[in-house]
Amino acid sequence: GENVEQHPSTLSVQEGDSAVIKCTYSDSASNYFPWYKQELGKRPQLIIDIRSNVGEKKDQRIAVTLNKTAKHFSLHITETQPEDSAVYFCAARFGGSGYSTLTFGKGTMLLVSP
Amino acid sequence: GAVVSQHPSWVICKSGTSVKIECRSLDFQATTMFWYRQFPKQSLMLMATSNEGSKATYEQGVEKDKFLINHASLTLSTLTVTSAHPEDSSFYICSARLGGADTQYFGPGTRLTVL
C-alpha cells in the first residue's frame, strides 16, 4: 500500500516568517494530494489540494508544490500568524477510480509565536 | 456546502457495552464514507471504507465483527463498537465523499471513553 512520510514533526516559527512542511509518498500512481489543518479536538479541515497534472497551486498565503519525479510535495505558508498554529497533515490518494483511499502523514505541529 | 455531522460528539461507556456513532452528510449525497480512528498526538488511521448499499471494506488489522459499519443511505453511515474495552478509547472521525470527487469532508469526531 501507500506510505507517506512527513517532516518535520514539529515546527516553531515567529509570526511573519514562512513555514514549509514536506511529504514524500511511495506509490507513483498516486494522483491527488490534499493538505488538512487540524486544531486540537477539532475536525481536519482541507486547506489546499493538488492533482498530479499540476506542479504548483496557490491560495493567498498558502501554496503547495508537487514533484512527481521525486514523489514529494510540500506545503508553504507565508506571513504566518498565530492562528495558523495547528497540526497539519498531508495525504496521498491511493487506488484507482471506484476505490480510492487517503493515506495520511504523521502530522506536523506548527507553532507560530507572536 | 459539504457539511458532515457526527453524533454523539462524546460518549463514555462501561467495558463490554456497545456504542453506535452516526455520521451524516447534511447537504450532499455521499457515495462513499470513511471511518478513521485517531489516538492522541497521532495521525488519522483509516479503519474502513463504506459505499452505500454494500458491505464495508476494512483495513488490515481492523476487526470487522467488532467495528460494525452500516451505510444504509447516501447521507448516513453508522459505526458500532461492540463489546467496547478501554483500549478502544479514541477519537473516531468519519468523512464523506461525493462519488467521482476527490475531496473528503470530515465530521467533527466522536470522543469515545471506555471505562
PDB file of C-alpha atoms in Angstrom:
ATOM      1  CA  GLY A   1       0.000   0.000   0.000  1.00  0.00           C
ATOM      2  CA  GLU A   2       0.843   3.676   0.008  1.00  0.00           C
ATOM      3  CA  ASN A   3       3.298   5.093   2.519  1.00  0.00           C
ATOM      4  CA  VAL A   4       3.501   8.813   3.285  1.00  0.00           C
ATOM      5  CA  GLU A   5       6.371  10.344   5.210  1.00  0.00           C
ATOM      6  CA  GLN A   6       6.017  13.851   6.655  1.00  0.00           C
ATOM      7  CA  HIS A   7       8.651  16.179   8.065  1.00  0.00           C
ATOM      8  CA  PRO A   8       9.230  17.891  10.381  1.00  0.00           C
ATOM      9  CA  SER A   9       7.101  16.544  13.221  1.00  0.00           C
ATOM     10  CA  THR A  10       7.192  19.928  14.946  1.00  0.00           C
ATOM     11  CA  LEU A  11       7.921  23.385  13.584  1.00  0.00           C
ATOM     12  CA  SER A  12       8.213  26.614  15.543  1.00  0.00           C
ATOM     13  CA  VAL A  13       8.338  29.953  13.752  1.00  0.00           C
ATOM     14  CA  GLN A  14       7.959  33.599  14.599  1.00  0.00           C
ATOM     15  CA  GLU A  15       4.918  35.465  13.394  1.00  0.00           C
ATOM     16  CA  GLY A  16       5.515  36.745   9.884  1.00  0.00           C
ATOM     17  CA  ASP A  17       8.021  34.045   8.979  1.00  0.00           C
ATOM     18  CA  SER A  18       7.402  31.353   6.380  1.00  0.00           C
ATOM     19  CA  ALA A  19       6.784  27.708   7.203  1.00  0.00           C
ATOM     20  CA  VAL A  20       7.466  24.725   4.966  1.00  0.00           C
ATOM     21  CA  ILE A  21       6.280  21.161   5.550  1.00  0.00           C
ATOM     22  CA  LYS A  22       7.436  18.348   3.311  1.00  0.00           C
ATOM     23  CA  CYS A  23       5.962  14.971   2.428  1.00  0.00           C
ATOM     24  CA  THR A  24       7.082  12.050   0.321  1.00  0.00           C
ATOM     25  CA  TYR A  25       4.940   9.224  -0.999  1.00  0.00           C
ATOM     26  CA  SER A  26       5.737   5.757  -2.257  1.00  0.00           C
ATOM     27  CA  ASP A  27       3.088   4.917  -4.871  1.00  0.00           C
ATOM     28  CA  SER A  28       3.929   6.563  -8.177  1.00  0.00           C
ATOM     29  CA  ALA A  29       0.312   6.068  -9.269  1.00  0.00           C
ATOM     30  CA  SER A  30      -0.980   8.434  -6.573  1.00  0.00           C
ATOM     31  CA  ASN A  31      -2.651  11.391  -8.223  1.00  0.00           C
ATOM     32  CA  TYR A  32      -4.264  13.532  -5.552  1.00  0.00           C
ATOM     33  CA  PHE A  33      -2.578  15.233  -2.604  1.00  0.00           C
ATOM     34  CA  PRO A  34      -4.620  17.207  -0.066  1.00  0.00           C
ATOM     35  CA  TRP A  35      -3.417  19.076   3.000  1.00  0.00           C
ATOM     36  CA  TYR A  36      -5.510  19.260   6.142  1.00  0.00           C
ATOM     37  CA  LYS A  37      -5.286  21.528   9.176  1.00  0.00           C
ATOM     38  CA  GLN A  38      -6.486  20.153  12.499  1.00  0.00           C
ATOM     39  CA  GLU A  39      -6.859  22.210  15.645  1.00  0.00           C
ATOM     40  CA  LEU A  40      -6.897  20.424  18.978  1.00  0.00           C
ATOM     41  CA  GLY A  41     -10.039  18.315  19.376  1.00  0.00           C
ATOM     42  CA  LYS A  42     -11.486  19.521  16.088  1.00  0.00           C
ATOM     43  CA  ARG A  43     -12.079  18.001  12.687  1.00  0.00           C
ATOM     44  CA  PRO A  44      -9.419  18.065   9.975  1.00  0.00           C
ATOM     45  CA  GLN A  45     -10.156  20.850   7.524  1.00  0.00           C
ATOM     46  CA  LEU A  46      -8.988  20.855   3.917  1.00  0.00           C
ATOM     47  CA  ILE A  47      -6.811  23.890   3.282  1.00  0.00           C
ATOM     48  CA  ILE A  48      -5.431  23.147  -0.161  1.00  0.00           C
ATOM     49  CA  ASP A  49      -5.024  20.240  -2.551  1.00  0.00           C
ATOM     50  CA  ILE A  50      -3.192  19.472  -5.749  1.00  0.00           C
ATOM     51  CA  ARG A  51      -3.621  16.955  -8.509  1.00  0.00           C
ATOM     52  CA  SER A  52      -0.814  15.196 -10.290  1.00  0.00           C
ATOM     53  CA  ASN A  53      -1.245  17.118 -13.521  1.00  0.00           C
ATOM     54  CA  VAL A  54      -0.278  20.369 -11.779  1.00  0.00           C
ATOM     55  CA  GLY A  55       3.099  21.334 -10.337  1.00  0.00           C
ATOM     56  CA  GLU A  56       2.051  24.173  -8.075  1.00  0.00           C
ATOM     57  CA  LYS A  57      -1.080  25.698  -6.636  1.00  0.00           C
ATOM     58  CA  LYS A  58      -1.507  28.837  -4.551  1.00  0.00           C
ATOM     59  CA  ASP A  59      -4.304  30.219  -2.423  1.00  0.00           C
ATOM     60  CA  GLN A  60      -3.439  33.514  -0.719  1.00  0.00           C
ATOM     61  CA  ARG A  61      -0.764  32.736   1.898  1.00  0.00           C
ATOM     62  CA  ILE A  62      -0.786  29.006   1.238  1.00  0.00           C
ATOM     63  CA  ALA A  63       0.876  27.166  -1.627  1.00  0.00           C
ATOM     64  CA  VAL A  64       1.572  23.547  -2.455  1.00  0.00           C
ATOM     65  CA  THR A  65       4.227  22.242  -4.824  1.00  0.00           C
ATOM     66  CA  LEU A  66       4.435  18.763  -6.302  1.00  0.00           C
ATOM     67  CA  ASN A  67       7.430  16.975  -7.772  1.00  0.00           C
ATOM     68  CA  LYS A  68       6.116  13.774  -9.334  1.00  0.00           C
ATOM     69  CA  THR A  69       9.545  12.540 -10.370  1.00  0.00           C
ATOM     70  CA  ALA A  70      10.870  12.724  -6.843  1.00  0.00           C
ATOM     71  CA  LYS A  71       7.482  11.769  -5.358  1.00  0.00           C
ATOM     72  CA  HIS A  72       7.358  14.602  -2.916  1.00  0.00           C
ATOM     73  CA  PHE A  73       5.099  17.556  -2.250  1.00  0.00           C
ATOM     74  CA  SER A  74       5.364  20.498   0.100  1.00  0.00           C
ATOM     75  CA  LEU A  75       3.129  22.981   1.879  1.00  0.00           C
ATOM     76  CA  HIS A  76       4.303  26.576   2.063  1.00  0.00           C
ATOM     77  CA  ILE A  77       2.719  29.097   4.414  1.00  0.00           C
ATOM     78  CA  THR A  78       3.907  32.683   4.119  1.00  0.00           C
ATOM     79  CA  GLU A  79       3.445  35.536   6.594  1.00  0.00           C
ATOM     80  CA  THR A  80       2.469  33.131   9.339  1.00  0.00           C
ATOM     81  CA  GLN A  81       0.024  34.239  12.010  1.00  0.00           C
ATOM     82  CA  PRO A  82      -0.647  32.810  15.495  1.00  0.00           C
ATOM     83  CA  GLU A  83      -3.969  31.412  14.242  1.00  0.00           C
ATOM     84  CA  ASP A  84      -2.002  29.219  11.823  1.00  0.00           C
ATOM     85  CA  SER A  85      -0.868  27.216  14.851  1.00  0.00           C
ATOM     86  CA  ALA A  86      -2.285  23.696  14.480  1.00  0.00           C
ATOM     87  CA  VAL A  87      -1.361  20.209  13.322  1.00  0.00           C
ATOM     88  CA  TYR A  88      -1.045  19.882   9.548  1.00  0.00           C
ATOM     89  CA  PHE A  89      -1.460  16.565   7.756  1.00  0.00           C
ATOM     90  CA  CYS A  90      -0.505  15.748   4.213  1.00  0.00           C
ATOM     91  CA  ALA A  91      -2.172  12.869   2.411  1.00  0.00           C
ATOM     92  CA  ALA A  92      -1.883  10.950  -0.825  1.00  0.00           C
ATOM     93  CA  ARG A  93      -4.667   9.191  -2.614  1.00  0.00           C
ATOM     94  CA  PHE A  94      -4.061   5.516  -3.167  1.00  0.00           C
ATOM     95  CA  GLY A  95      -6.107   3.389  -5.538  1.00  0.00           C
ATOM     96  CA  GLY A  96      -7.860   3.834  -8.844  1.00  0.00           C
ATOM     97  CA  SER A  97     -11.349   5.030  -9.684  1.00  0.00           C
ATOM     98  CA  GLY A  98     -14.108   3.219  -7.838  1.00  0.00           C
ATOM     99  CA  TYR A  99     -11.964   2.508  -4.841  1.00  0.00           C
ATOM    100  CA  SER A 100      -9.523   5.055  -3.541  1.00  0.00           C
ATOM    101  CA  THR A 101      -8.427   5.954  -0.053  1.00  0.00           C
ATOM    102  CA  LEU A 102      -6.248   8.612   1.508  1.00  0.00           C
ATOM    103  CA  THR A 103      -3.078   7.721   3.365  1.00  0.00           C
ATOM    104  CA  PHE A 104      -2.048  10.395   5.832  1.00  0.00           C
ATOM    105  CA  GLY A 105       1.342  11.502   7.012  1.00  0.00           C
ATOM    106  CA  LYS A 106       2.013  11.556  10.729  1.00  0.00           C
ATOM    107  CA  GLY A 107       1.404  15.273  11.018  1.00  0.00           C
ATOM    108  CA  THR A 108       3.373  18.417  11.754  1.00  0.00           C
ATOM    109  CA  MET A 109       2.630  20.537  14.785  1.00  0.00           C
ATOM    110  CA  LEU A 110       3.136  24.155  13.742  1.00  0.00           C
ATOM    111  CA  LEU A 111       3.543  26.742  16.472  1.00  0.00           C
ATOM    112  CA  VAL A 112       3.568  30.396  15.464  1.00  0.00           C
ATOM    113  CA  SER A 113       4.789  32.679  18.217  1.00  0.00           C
ATOM    114  CA  PRO A 114       3.655  36.323  18.337  1.00  0.00           C
TER     115      PRO A 114
ATOM    116  CA  GLY B   1     -21.666  23.381   1.475  1.00  0.00           C
ATOM    117  CA  ALA B   2     -20.211  19.932   2.123  1.00  0.00           C
ATOM    118  CA  VAL B   3     -21.057  19.662   5.791  1.00  0.00           C
ATOM    119  CA  VAL B   4     -20.632  16.398   7.668  1.00  0.00           C
ATOM    120  CA  SER B   5     -22.028  15.888  11.143  1.00  0.00           C
ATOM    121  CA  GLN B   6     -21.380  13.218  13.742  1.00  0.00           C
ATOM    122  CA  HIS B   7     -23.355  12.164  16.763  1.00  0.00           C
ATOM    123  CA  PRO B   8     -22.625  11.928  19.595  1.00  0.00           C
ATOM    124  CA  SER B   9     -19.674  14.289  19.979  1.00  0.00           C
ATOM    125  CA  TRP B  10     -18.526  12.363  23.013  1.00  0.00           C
ATOM    126  CA  VAL B  11     -19.577   9.218  24.844  1.00  0.00           C
ATOM    127  CA  ILE B  12     -18.485   7.422  27.983  1.00  0.00           C
ATOM    128  CA  CYS B  13     -19.447   3.790  28.381  1.00  0.00           C
ATOM    129  CA  LYS B  14     -18.679   0.783  30.529  1.00  0.00           C
ATOM    130  CA  SER B  15     -16.442  -2.011  29.325  1.00  0.00           C
ATOM    131  CA  GLY B  16     -18.410  -4.695  27.493  1.00  0.00           C
ATOM    132  CA  THR B  17     -21.145  -2.420  26.187  1.00  0.00           C
ATOM    133  CA  SER B  18     -21.729  -1.366  22.577  1.00  0.00           C
ATOM    134  CA  VAL B  19     -21.682   2.160  21.242  1.00  0.00           C
ATOM    135  CA  LYS B  20     -23.153   3.471  17.994  1.00  0.00           C
ATOM    136  CA  ILE B  21     -21.783   6.544  16.232  1.00  0.00           C
ATOM    137  CA  GLU B  22     -23.660   8.243  13.411  1.00  0.00           C
ATOM    138  CA  CYS B  23     -22.163  10.137  10.501  1.00  0.00           C
ATOM    139  CA  ARG B  24     -24.343  12.266   8.253  1.00  0.00           C
ATOM    140  CA  SER B  25     -23.683  14.296   5.155  1.00  0.00           C
ATOM    141  CA  LEU B  26     -26.034  17.256   5.527  1.00  0.00           C
ATOM    142  CA  ASP B  27     -26.059  18.926   2.149  1.00  0.00           C
ATOM    143  CA  PHE B  28     -24.772  16.373  -0.310  1.00  0.00           C
ATOM    144  CA  GLN B  29     -25.143  12.708  -1.123  1.00  0.00           C
ATOM    145  CA  ALA B  30     -22.100  10.757  -0.035  1.00  0.00           C
ATOM    146  CA  THR B  31     -21.480   7.738  -2.201  1.00  0.00           C
ATOM    147  CA  THR B  32     -18.560   6.777  -0.024  1.00  0.00           C
ATOM    148  CA  MET B  33     -17.933   7.307   3.667  1.00  0.00           C
ATOM    149  CA  PHE B  34     -14.792   6.578   5.606  1.00  0.00           C
ATOM    150  CA  TRP B  35     -14.172   5.828   9.266  1.00  0.00           C
ATOM    151  CA  TYR B  36     -10.920   6.824  10.923  1.00  0.00           C
ATOM    152  CA  ARG B  37      -9.512   6.421  14.400  1.00  0.00           C
ATOM    153  CA  GLN B  38      -7.102   8.915  15.890  1.00  0.00           C
ATOM    154  CA  PHE B  39      -5.181   8.337  19.099  1.00  0.00           C
ATOM    155  CA  PRO B  40      -3.757  11.342  20.995  1.00  0.00           C
ATOM    156  CA  LYS B  41      -0.979  13.128  19.117  1.00  0.00           C
ATOM    157  CA  GLN B  42      -1.173  10.641  16.278  1.00  0.00           C
ATOM    158  CA  SER B  43      -2.334  10.645  12.704  1.00  0.00           C
ATOM    159  CA  LEU B  44      -5.622   9.535  11.213  1.00  0.00           C
ATOM    160  CA  MET B  45      -5.739   5.805  10.675  1.00  0.00           C
ATOM    161  CA  LEU B  46      -8.294   4.527   8.197  1.00  0.00           C
ATOM    162  CA  MET B  47     -10.448   1.777   9.650  1.00  0.00           C
ATOM    163  CA  ALA B  48     -12.866   1.082   6.831  1.00  0.00           C
ATOM    164  CA  THR B  49     -14.470   2.379   3.677  1.00  0.00           C
ATOM    165  CA  SER B  50     -18.190   2.053   3.131  1.00  0.00           C
ATOM    166  CA  ASN B  51     -20.165   2.501  -0.033  1.00  0.00           C
ATOM    167  CA  GLU B  52     -23.895   2.998   0.120  1.00  0.00           C
ATOM    168  CA  GLY B  53     -25.753  -0.280  -0.086  1.00  0.00           C
ATOM    169  CA  SER B  54     -22.731  -2.560   0.051  1.00  0.00           C
ATOM    170  CA  LYS B  55     -20.508  -4.143   2.656  1.00  0.00           C
ATOM    171  CA  ALA B  56     -17.723  -2.095   4.138  1.00  0.00           C
ATOM    172  CA  THR B  57     -14.109  -2.713   3.199  1.00  0.00           C
ATOM    173  CA  TYR B  58     -11.969  -2.969   6.303  1.00  0.00           C
ATOM    174  CA  GLU B  59      -8.290  -2.125   6.545  1.00  0.00           C
ATOM    175  CA  GLN B  60      -5.856  -4.783   7.614  1.00  0.00           C
ATOM    176  CA  GLY B  61      -5.908  -5.337  11.340  1.00  0.00           C
ATOM    177  CA  VAL B  62      -9.375  -3.895  11.906  1.00  0.00           C
ATOM    178  CA  GLU B  63     -11.842  -6.473  13.233  1.00  0.00           C
ATOM    179  CA  LYS B  64     -14.999  -6.294  11.171  1.00  0.00           C
ATOM    180  CA  ASP B  65     -17.018  -8.150  13.807  1.00  0.00           C
ATOM    181  CA  LYS B  66     -16.021  -5.640  16.438  1.00  0.00           C
ATOM    182  CA  PHE B  67     -16.482  -2.482  14.380  1.00  0.00           C
ATOM    183  CA  LEU B  68     -19.777  -2.855  12.570  1.00  0.00           C
ATOM    184  CA  ILE B  69     -20.394  -0.397   9.773  1.00  0.00           C
ATOM    185  CA  ASN B  70     -23.702   0.243   8.066  1.00  0.00           C
ATOM    186  CA  HIS B  71     -24.170   2.650   5.173  1.00  0.00           C
ATOM    187  CA  ALA B  72     -27.877   2.345   4.540  1.00  0.00           C
ATOM    188  CA  SER B  73     -28.411   5.608   2.697  1.00  0.00           C
ATOM    189  CA  LEU B  74     -26.467   8.223   0.774  1.00  0.00           C
ATOM    190  CA  THR B  75     -26.473  10.527   3.781  1.00  0.00           C
ATOM    191  CA  LEU B  76     -25.961   8.208   6.761  1.00  0.00           C
ATOM    192  CA  SER B  77     -23.314   5.769   7.888  1.00  0.00           C
ATOM    193  CA  THR B  78     -23.059   4.248  11.346  1.00  0.00           C
ATOM    194  CA  LEU B  79     -20.163   2.703  13.233  1.00  0.00           C
ATOM    195  CA  THR B  80     -20.972   0.390  16.134  1.00  0.00           C
ATOM    196  CA  VAL B  81     -18.169  -0.512  18.514  1.00  0.00           C
ATOM    197  CA  THR B  82     -19.259  -3.821  20.001  1.00  0.00           C
ATOM    198  CA  SER B  83     -18.128  -5.083  23.387  1.00  0.00           C
ATOM    199  CA  ALA B  84     -16.013  -1.987  23.881  1.00  0.00           C
ATOM    200  CA  HIS B  85     -12.867  -2.176  26.010  1.00  0.00           C
ATOM    201  CA  PRO B  86     -10.628   0.572  27.413  1.00  0.00           C
ATOM    202  CA  GLU B  87      -8.170   0.137  24.530  1.00  0.00           C
ATOM    203  CA  ASP B  88     -10.957   1.167  22.149  1.00  0.00           C
ATOM    204  CA  SER B  89     -10.977   4.623  23.729  1.00  0.00           C
ATOM    205  CA  SER B  90     -10.088   7.024  20.945  1.00  0.00           C
ATOM    206  CA  PHE B  91     -11.275   9.838  18.704  1.00  0.00           C
ATOM    207  CA  TYR B  92     -13.400   8.398  15.893  1.00  0.00           C
ATOM    208  CA  ILE B  93     -13.824  10.579  12.820  1.00  0.00           C
ATOM    209  CA  CYS B  94     -15.864   9.944   9.717  1.00  0.00           C
ATOM    210  CA  SER B  95     -15.501  11.554   6.339  1.00  0.00           C
ATOM    211  CA  ALA B  96     -17.694  11.626   3.278  1.00  0.00           C
ATOM    212  CA  ARG B  97     -17.037  11.911  -0.417  1.00  0.00           C
ATOM    213  CA  LEU B  98     -19.340  12.527  -3.331  1.00  0.00           C
ATOM    214  CA  GLY B  99     -18.976   9.871  -5.995  1.00  0.00           C
ATOM    215  CA  GLY B 100     -16.271  10.715  -8.517  1.00  0.00           C
ATOM    216  CA  ALA B 101     -14.979  13.643  -6.492  1.00  0.00           C
ATOM    217  CA  ASP B 102     -11.562  13.888  -4.898  1.00  0.00           C
ATOM    218  CA  THR B 103     -12.308  15.753  -1.709  1.00  0.00           C
ATOM    219  CA  GLN B 104     -13.167  14.111   1.601  1.00  0.00           C
ATOM    220  CA  TYR B 105     -15.065  16.219   4.110  1.00  0.00           C
ATOM    221  CA  PHE B 106     -14.625  15.302   7.737  1.00  0.00           C
ATOM    222  CA  GLY B 107     -17.108  15.159  10.561  1.00  0.00           C
ATOM    223  CA  PRO B 108     -16.309  16.788  13.916  1.00  0.00           C
ATOM    224  CA  GLY B 109     -15.368  13.480  15.507  1.00  0.00           C
ATOM    225  CA  THR B 110     -16.615  11.445  18.446  1.00  0.00           C
ATOM    226  CA  ARG B 111     -14.546  11.075  21.603  1.00  0.00           C
ATOM    227  CA  LEU B 112     -15.108   7.576  22.995  1.00  0.00           C
ATOM    228  CA  THR B 113     -14.017   6.758  26.524  1.00  0.00           C
ATOM    229  CA  VAL B 114     -14.465   3.202  27.746  1.00  0.00           C
ATOM    230  CA  LEU B 115     -14.208   2.752  31.497  1.00  0.00           C
TER     231      LEU B 115
END
